Coordinates of C-alpha atoms and ligand atoms in Angstrom, one line a residue:
X5 CA -78.9 69.3 -40.0
X6 CA -79.0 66.7 -42.8
X7 CA -80.9 63.7 -41.7
X8 CA -81.8 60.3 -43.2
X9 CA -85.1 59.0 -42.0
X10 CA -85.9 55.4 -42.8
X11 CA -89.6 54.6 -42.6
X12 CA -90.3 58.3 -43.2
X13 CA -93.4 57.4 -45.1
X14 CA -94.9 55.6 -42.1
X15 CA -97.0 56.8 -39.2
X16 CA -94.3 58.0 -36.7
X17 CA -91.7 58.6 -39.4
X18 CA -93.9 61.0 -41.3
X19 CA -94.6 63.1 -38.2
X20 CA -90.8 63.2 -37.5
X21 CA -90.1 64.2 -41.1
X22 CA -92.6 67.1 -41.0
X23 CA -91.2 68.3 -37.7
X24 CA -87.6 68.2 -39.1
X25 CA -88.7 70.1 -42.2
X26 CA -90.6 72.7 -40.3
X27 CA -87.4 73.5 -38.3
X28 CA -85.4 73.9 -41.5
X29 CA -83.5 70.6 -41.5
X30 CA -82.8 68.7 -44.7
X31 CA -84.3 65.3 -44.9
X32 CA -84.0 62.2 -47.1
X33 CA -86.6 59.5 -46.7
X34 CA -85.8 55.8 -47.3
X35 CA -88.8 53.6 -47.5
X36 CA -90.2 50.6 -49.4
X37 CA -93.8 51.7 -48.9
X38 CA -94.8 48.3 -47.5
X39 CA -96.9 50.0 -44.9
X40 CA -95.9 53.6 -45.5
X41 CA -98.0 55.9 -47.8
X42 CA -96.7 57.9 -50.7
X43 CA -99.1 60.6 -49.6
X44 CA -97.0 61.0 -46.4
X45 CA -94.0 62.1 -48.4
X46 CA -93.9 65.9 -48.6
X47 CA -93.7 67.4 -52.1
X48 CA -90.1 68.2 -53.2
X49 CA -88.5 65.9 -50.6
X50 CA -85.9 63.4 -51.6
X51 CA -87.4 60.0 -51.1
X52 CA -85.6 56.8 -52.2
X53 CA -87.5 53.6 -52.5
X54 CA -85.2 50.9 -50.9
X55 CA -86.1 47.7 -49.3
X56 CA -83.9 47.4 -46.2
X57 CA -84.6 43.6 -46.0
X58 CA -82.4 43.0 -49.0
X59 CA -78.8 42.0 -48.2
X60 CA -77.1 44.6 -50.4
X61 CA -79.4 47.6 -49.8
X62 CA -76.5 49.8 -48.6
X63 CA -75.3 50.1 -52.2
X64 CA -78.4 52.0 -53.0
X65 CA -78.1 54.5 -50.1
X66 CA -77.3 58.1 -50.9
X67 CA -73.9 59.7 -50.4
X68 CA -73.5 63.1 -48.7
X69 CA -72.5 64.6 -45.5
X70 CA -75.3 63.4 -43.3
X71 CA -75.4 64.4 -39.7
X72 CA -77.7 61.6 -38.5
X73 CA -79.8 58.6 -39.3
X74 CA -83.2 58.1 -37.7
X75 CA -84.0 54.4 -38.3
X76 CA -87.7 53.8 -38.1
X77 CA -88.3 51.4 -41.0
X78 CA -89.5 48.1 -39.7
X79 CA -92.0 45.3 -40.1
X80 CA -93.8 46.1 -36.8
X81 CA -96.7 43.7 -36.4
X82 CA -96.1 41.0 -33.8
X83 CA -98.5 38.6 -35.5
X84 CA -96.8 38.9 -38.8
X85 CA -93.4 38.3 -37.2
X86 CA -94.7 34.9 -36.0
X87 CA -95.8 34.1 -39.6
X88 CA -92.5 35.2 -41.1
X89 CA -89.8 35.2 -38.5
X90 CA -86.9 35.1 -41.0
X91 CA -88.3 38.1 -42.8
X92 CA -88.8 39.9 -39.5
X93 CA -85.1 39.3 -38.6
X94 CA -83.9 40.5 -42.0
X95 CA -86.2 43.6 -42.2
X96 CA -85.6 44.6 -38.6
X97 CA -82.3 43.4 -37.1
X98 CA -80.1 42.7 -40.1
X99 CA -81.1 46.0 -41.7
X100 CA -80.0 47.7 -38.4
X101 CA -76.7 45.9 -38.5
X102 CA -76.0 46.9 -42.1
X103 CA -77.2 50.4 -41.7
X104 CA -75.1 51.0 -38.6
X105 CA -72.0 49.7 -40.3
X106 CA -72.7 51.9 -43.3
X107 CA -72.9 54.9 -41.0
X108 CA -69.5 54.1 -39.5
X109 CA -68.1 53.7 -43.1
X110 CA -69.6 57.0 -44.1
X111 CA -68.5 58.9 -41.0
X112 CA -72.1 59.5 -39.9
X113 CA -71.8 59.7 -36.1
X114 CA -75.4 60.0 -34.8
X115 CA -77.9 57.2 -35.0
X116 CA -81.4 57.1 -33.4
X117 CA -83.3 53.8 -33.4
X118 CA -87.0 53.1 -33.1
X119 CA -87.1 50.4 -30.5
X120 CA -90.1 49.2 -28.6
X121 CA -91.6 48.2 -25.3
X122 CA -92.0 44.7 -26.8
X123 CA -88.4 44.1 -25.9
X124 CA -89.5 43.8 -22.3
X125 CA -91.9 40.8 -22.7
X126 CA -94.0 40.2 -19.6
X127 CA -92.9 42.1 -16.6
X128 CA -94.1 41.7 -13.1
X129 CA -93.9 45.3 -12.0
X130 CA -94.6 48.6 -13.7
X131 CA -93.4 51.2 -14.2
X132 CA -90.7 49.3 -16.0
X133 CA -87.2 50.8 -16.2
X134 CA -84.7 50.4 -19.0
X135 CA -82.5 48.4 -16.7
X136 CA -84.8 45.3 -16.2
X137 CA -84.0 42.1 -17.9
X138 CA -85.7 42.0 -21.3
X139 CA -87.3 38.7 -22.3
X140 CA -89.3 39.4 -25.5
X141 CA -92.2 37.1 -26.3
X142 CA -92.4 37.7 -30.0
X143 CA -90.0 37.4 -32.9
X144 CA -90.7 41.2 -33.4
X145 CA -89.5 41.8 -29.9
X146 CA -86.4 39.6 -30.4
X147 CA -85.5 41.5 -33.6
X148 CA -85.9 44.9 -31.8
X149 CA -83.8 43.8 -28.8
X150 CA -81.2 42.3 -31.2
X151 CA -81.0 45.6 -33.0
X152 CA -80.3 47.4 -29.8
X153 CA -77.5 45.0 -29.0
X154 CA -76.1 45.3 -32.6
X155 CA -76.2 49.1 -32.1
X156 CA -74.4 48.8 -28.8
X157 CA -71.6 47.1 -30.6
X158 CA -71.5 49.8 -33.3
X159 CA -71.4 52.2 -30.4
X160 CA -68.1 50.6 -29.2
X161 CA -66.8 51.5 -32.7
X162 CA -67.8 55.1 -32.4
X163 CA -71.4 55.4 -33.5
X164 CA -73.4 57.6 -31.1
X165 CA -76.5 55.5 -30.7
X166 CA -79.8 56.2 -28.9
X167 CA -82.5 53.6 -28.9
X168 CA -85.9 54.9 -28.0
X169 CA -88.1 52.2 -26.6
X170 CA -91.5 53.5 -27.6
X171 CA -94.6 52.3 -25.9
X172 CA -98.1 52.4 -27.6
X173 CA -97.9 55.4 -29.9
X174 CA -101.2 56.8 -31.2
X175 CA -102.4 59.8 -33.1
X176 CA -103.5 61.3 -36.4
X177 CA -102.0 59.5 -39.5
X178 CA -102.1 56.1 -37.9
X179 CA -103.2 53.4 -40.5
X180 CA -106.8 52.8 -39.8
X181 CA -106.9 50.1 -42.5
X182 CA -104.4 47.8 -40.6
X183 CA -106.3 45.7 -38.1
X184 CA -103.1 43.8 -37.1
X185 CA -101.2 46.8 -35.6
X186 CA -102.0 49.5 -33.0
X187 CA -104.6 49.0 -30.4
X188 CA -106.0 52.6 -30.5
X189 CA -106.2 52.7 -34.3
X190 CA -107.8 49.2 -34.5
X191 CA -110.6 50.1 -31.9
X192 CA -111.0 53.5 -33.4
X193 CA -111.5 52.1 -37.0
X194 CA -114.4 50.0 -35.8
X195 CA -116.0 52.9 -33.9
X196 CA -115.6 55.1 -36.9
X197 CA -117.7 52.6 -38.9
X198 CA -120.2 52.4 -36.0
X199 CA -119.8 48.6 -35.7
X200 CA -119.1 46.3 -32.7
X201 CA -115.5 46.4 -31.5
X202 CA -113.8 43.0 -31.3
X203 CA -111.4 43.1 -28.3
X204 CA -108.7 40.3 -28.2
X205 CA -107.7 39.5 -24.6
X206 CA -108.7 40.7 -21.2
X207 CA -110.2 44.2 -20.7
X208 CA -108.0 44.5 -17.6
X209 CA -104.8 44.3 -19.7
X210 CA -103.0 47.7 -19.6
X211 CA -100.7 49.7 -21.9
X212 CA -98.9 53.0 -21.9
X213 CA -100.4 55.2 -24.6
X214 CA -98.3 58.1 -25.8
X215 CA -99.3 60.7 -28.3
X216 CA -97.3 60.8 -31.5
X217 CA -96.3 64.5 -31.3
X218 CA -95.0 64.0 -27.8
X219 CA -92.9 61.1 -29.1
X220 CA -91.5 63.4 -31.9
X221 CA -90.6 66.0 -29.2
X222 CA -88.4 63.3 -27.6
X223 CA -86.8 62.3 -30.9
X224 CA -86.0 65.9 -31.6
X225 CA -84.5 66.4 -28.1
X226 CA -82.4 63.2 -28.6
X227 CA -81.3 64.5 -32.0
X228 CA -80.2 67.8 -30.6
X229 CA -77.6 66.0 -28.5
X230 CA -74.5 64.7 -30.1
X231 CA -74.7 61.7 -27.7
X232 CA -76.9 60.7 -24.7
X233 CA -75.8 59.5 -21.3
X234 CA -77.6 56.2 -21.9
X235 CA -78.1 54.2 -25.0
X236 CA -81.7 53.2 -24.3
X237 CA -84.6 55.3 -23.2
X238 CA -88.3 54.6 -22.6
X239 CA -90.8 56.8 -24.4
X240 CA -94.2 56.5 -22.8
X241 CA -96.6 58.5 -20.9
X242 CA -95.4 57.1 -17.6
X243 CA -98.8 55.6 -16.6
X244 CA -100.9 52.6 -17.4
X245 CA -104.4 52.6 -19.0
X246 CA -106.5 49.5 -19.1
X247 CA -108.1 48.3 -22.3
X248 CA -111.4 49.0 -20.6
X249 CA -110.4 52.6 -19.8
X250 CA -109.1 53.1 -23.3
X251 CA -112.4 52.0 -24.8
X252 CA -114.3 54.4 -22.5
X253 CA -112.0 57.2 -23.5
X254 CA -112.6 56.5 -27.1
X255 CA -116.4 56.4 -26.6
X256 CA -116.2 59.8 -25.0
X257 CA -114.1 61.2 -27.9
X258 CA -116.8 60.0 -30.3
X259 CA -119.6 61.2 -27.9
X260 CA -120.9 57.6 -27.9
X261 CA -122.8 56.2 -24.9
X262 CA -120.9 54.0 -22.5
X263 CA -122.8 50.9 -23.7
X264 CA -121.3 50.9 -27.2
X265 CA -121.1 47.2 -28.3
X266 CA -117.8 45.3 -27.6
X267 CA -117.1 41.7 -28.2
X268 CA -114.4 40.0 -26.1
X269 CA -112.3 37.4 -27.8
X270 CA -109.5 35.1 -26.6
X271 CA -106.0 36.7 -26.5
X272 CA -102.8 35.7 -28.2
X273 CA -100.1 34.0 -26.2
X274 CA -97.4 36.4 -27.4
X275 CA -99.4 39.4 -26.0
X276 CA -97.9 41.3 -23.1
X277 CA -100.5 41.5 -20.2
X278 CA -99.6 44.9 -19.0
X279 CA -96.8 47.3 -18.6
X280 CA -96.1 51.0 -18.5
X281 CA -92.9 53.0 -18.7
X282 CA -90.7 54.5 -16.1
X283 CA -89.7 57.7 -17.9
X284 CA -87.5 59.2 -15.2
X285 CA -84.2 58.7 -17.2
X286 CA -85.8 60.1 -20.3
X287 CA -87.2 63.1 -18.4
X288 CA -83.9 63.8 -16.8
X289 CA -81.5 63.2 -19.7
X290 CA -83.6 64.5 -22.6
X291 CA -85.5 67.1 -20.6
X292 CA -88.6 65.7 -22.0
X293 CA -92.1 65.2 -20.7
X294 CA -95.2 64.2 -22.6
X295 CA -97.7 67.0 -22.9
X296 CA -100.8 65.5 -24.2
X297 CA -103.4 63.7 -22.0
X298 CA -105.0 60.5 -23.4
X299 CA -108.5 62.2 -23.6
X300 CA -107.0 65.2 -25.5
X301 CA -104.9 63.0 -27.8
X302 CA -107.8 60.7 -28.6
X303 CA -110.0 63.7 -29.4
X304 CA -107.4 65.0 -31.8
X305 CA -107.2 61.6 -33.4
X306 CA -110.9 61.1 -33.7
X307 CA -111.3 64.6 -35.3
X308 CA -108.6 63.7 -37.8
X309 CA -110.2 60.3 -38.5
X310 CA -113.6 61.7 -39.0
X311 CA -112.3 64.4 -41.5
X312 CA -110.1 61.9 -43.3
X313 CA -112.8 59.3 -43.5
X314 CA -115.4 61.7 -44.9
X315 CA -112.9 63.0 -47.5
X316 CA -112.4 59.4 -48.7
X317 CA -116.2 58.9 -49.1
Ligands
NAD427 N1 -96.5 52.6 -33.5 C1 -96.1 52.2 -32.3 O1 -96.8 52.2 -31.3 C2 -94.6 51.8 -32.1 C3 -94.2 51.4 -30.8 C4 -92.9 51.0 -30.6 C5 -92.0 51.0 -31.7 N2 -92.4 51.4 -32.9 C6 -91.5 51.3 -34.0 O2 -91.5 52.6 -34.7 C7 -91.2 52.5 -36.0 C8 -92.3 53.2 -36.8 O3 -93.5 52.6 -36.5 P1 -94.9 53.1 -37.2 O4 -96.0 52.8 -36.2 O5 -94.7 54.4 -37.7 O6 -95.0 52.0 -38.3 P2 -95.4 52.1 -39.9 O7 -95.6 50.8 -40.4 O8 -96.4 53.2 -40.1 O9 -94.0 52.7 -40.4 C9 -92.9 51.8 -40.8 C10 -92.4 52.4 -42.1 O10 -91.2 51.5 -42.5 C11 -91.4 51.2 -43.8 N3 -90.7 49.9 -44.0 C12 -91.1 48.7 -43.5 N4 -90.3 47.7 -43.9 C13 -89.4 48.3 -44.7 C14 -88.3 47.8 -45.4 N5 -88.0 46.5 -45.4 N6 -87.5 48.6 -46.1 C15 -87.8 50.0 -46.1 N7 -88.9 50.5 -45.5 C16 -89.6 49.7 -44.8 C17 -92.9 51.1 -44.1 O11 -93.2 51.2 -45.5 C18 -93.3 52.3 -43.3 O12 -93.3 53.5 -44.0 C19 -91.1 51.0 -36.3 O13 -89.7 50.6 -36.3 C20 -91.8 50.4 -35.1 O14 -91.3 49.1 -34.9 C21 -93.7 51.8 -33.2

């Protein structure tokens, strides 16, 4: 298969690119390196530096007989989306509109989209299924949900779209220098330095943490199908973990004692209190199940972080 991966220099995108290459697929990466790393681009791979927030970006896209586009490029920090809502809309939703129309023009029929659990907003009951009403609480969530709708319309015109609503993805390669994005990587980065962990919001909040290689398994399953029965699927572990339990799990992964210092701070109004995924549709249609327990995944991530960190010293 010939696949375009936008955001292929980022955390999840680079795992997907490596998997595609290891299975013999041809990959072109599109990225503007705003949060992605040049070191994530495998040697010898076509990588085109394009900013998808620019209105005429499709003129810079490569021509060729591509089988699919995996669209992961995005500004994905909720806090930043509140500071720059217009940019968020351009980089996340308008980019998706233009890219999907370009695919239709080019005769590319398969489109996978990196959507998010933030589309749901606050929900009363978990597990949350794809069919509940989405009321996003951040500009980021609005742009992700808008993208899903724009893709639904492209679907009417013939694009085979699958939007994967990922929950809290974690694992090796996550940016430990970014303290605005990713609960696991943020907490881990403080513990790595042996300093107090500031925790914003209640310790009883809960999330659905899913290991990055499990997520890539699902993307590959979706890619192997020319279309999926549904347009939207949850990608999560299928169970909730409180912030308190996540911190304990991380302490175990570091072999720290359970009284490691934590400082509780007031939360943000746009934060979701708690939700976890109903993955029954994903399990059934994609024949996918996450394989990695939170303890195992965190141990792998801590091992990676400790090696990476000591290499940088
Ligand atoms: N990490 C998670 O837990 C999670 C959960 C749900 C959804 N997602 C979505 O998955 C995707 C990948 O997330 P990630 O965690 O790997 O983030 P990331 O920031 O590591 O990757 C995003 C990539 O997109 C690139 N990019 C950003 N804006 C761009 C632009 N305007 N033009 C071109 N490239 C641009 C960045 O340079 C980076 O390489 C995003 O769409 C994100 O919203 C992530």
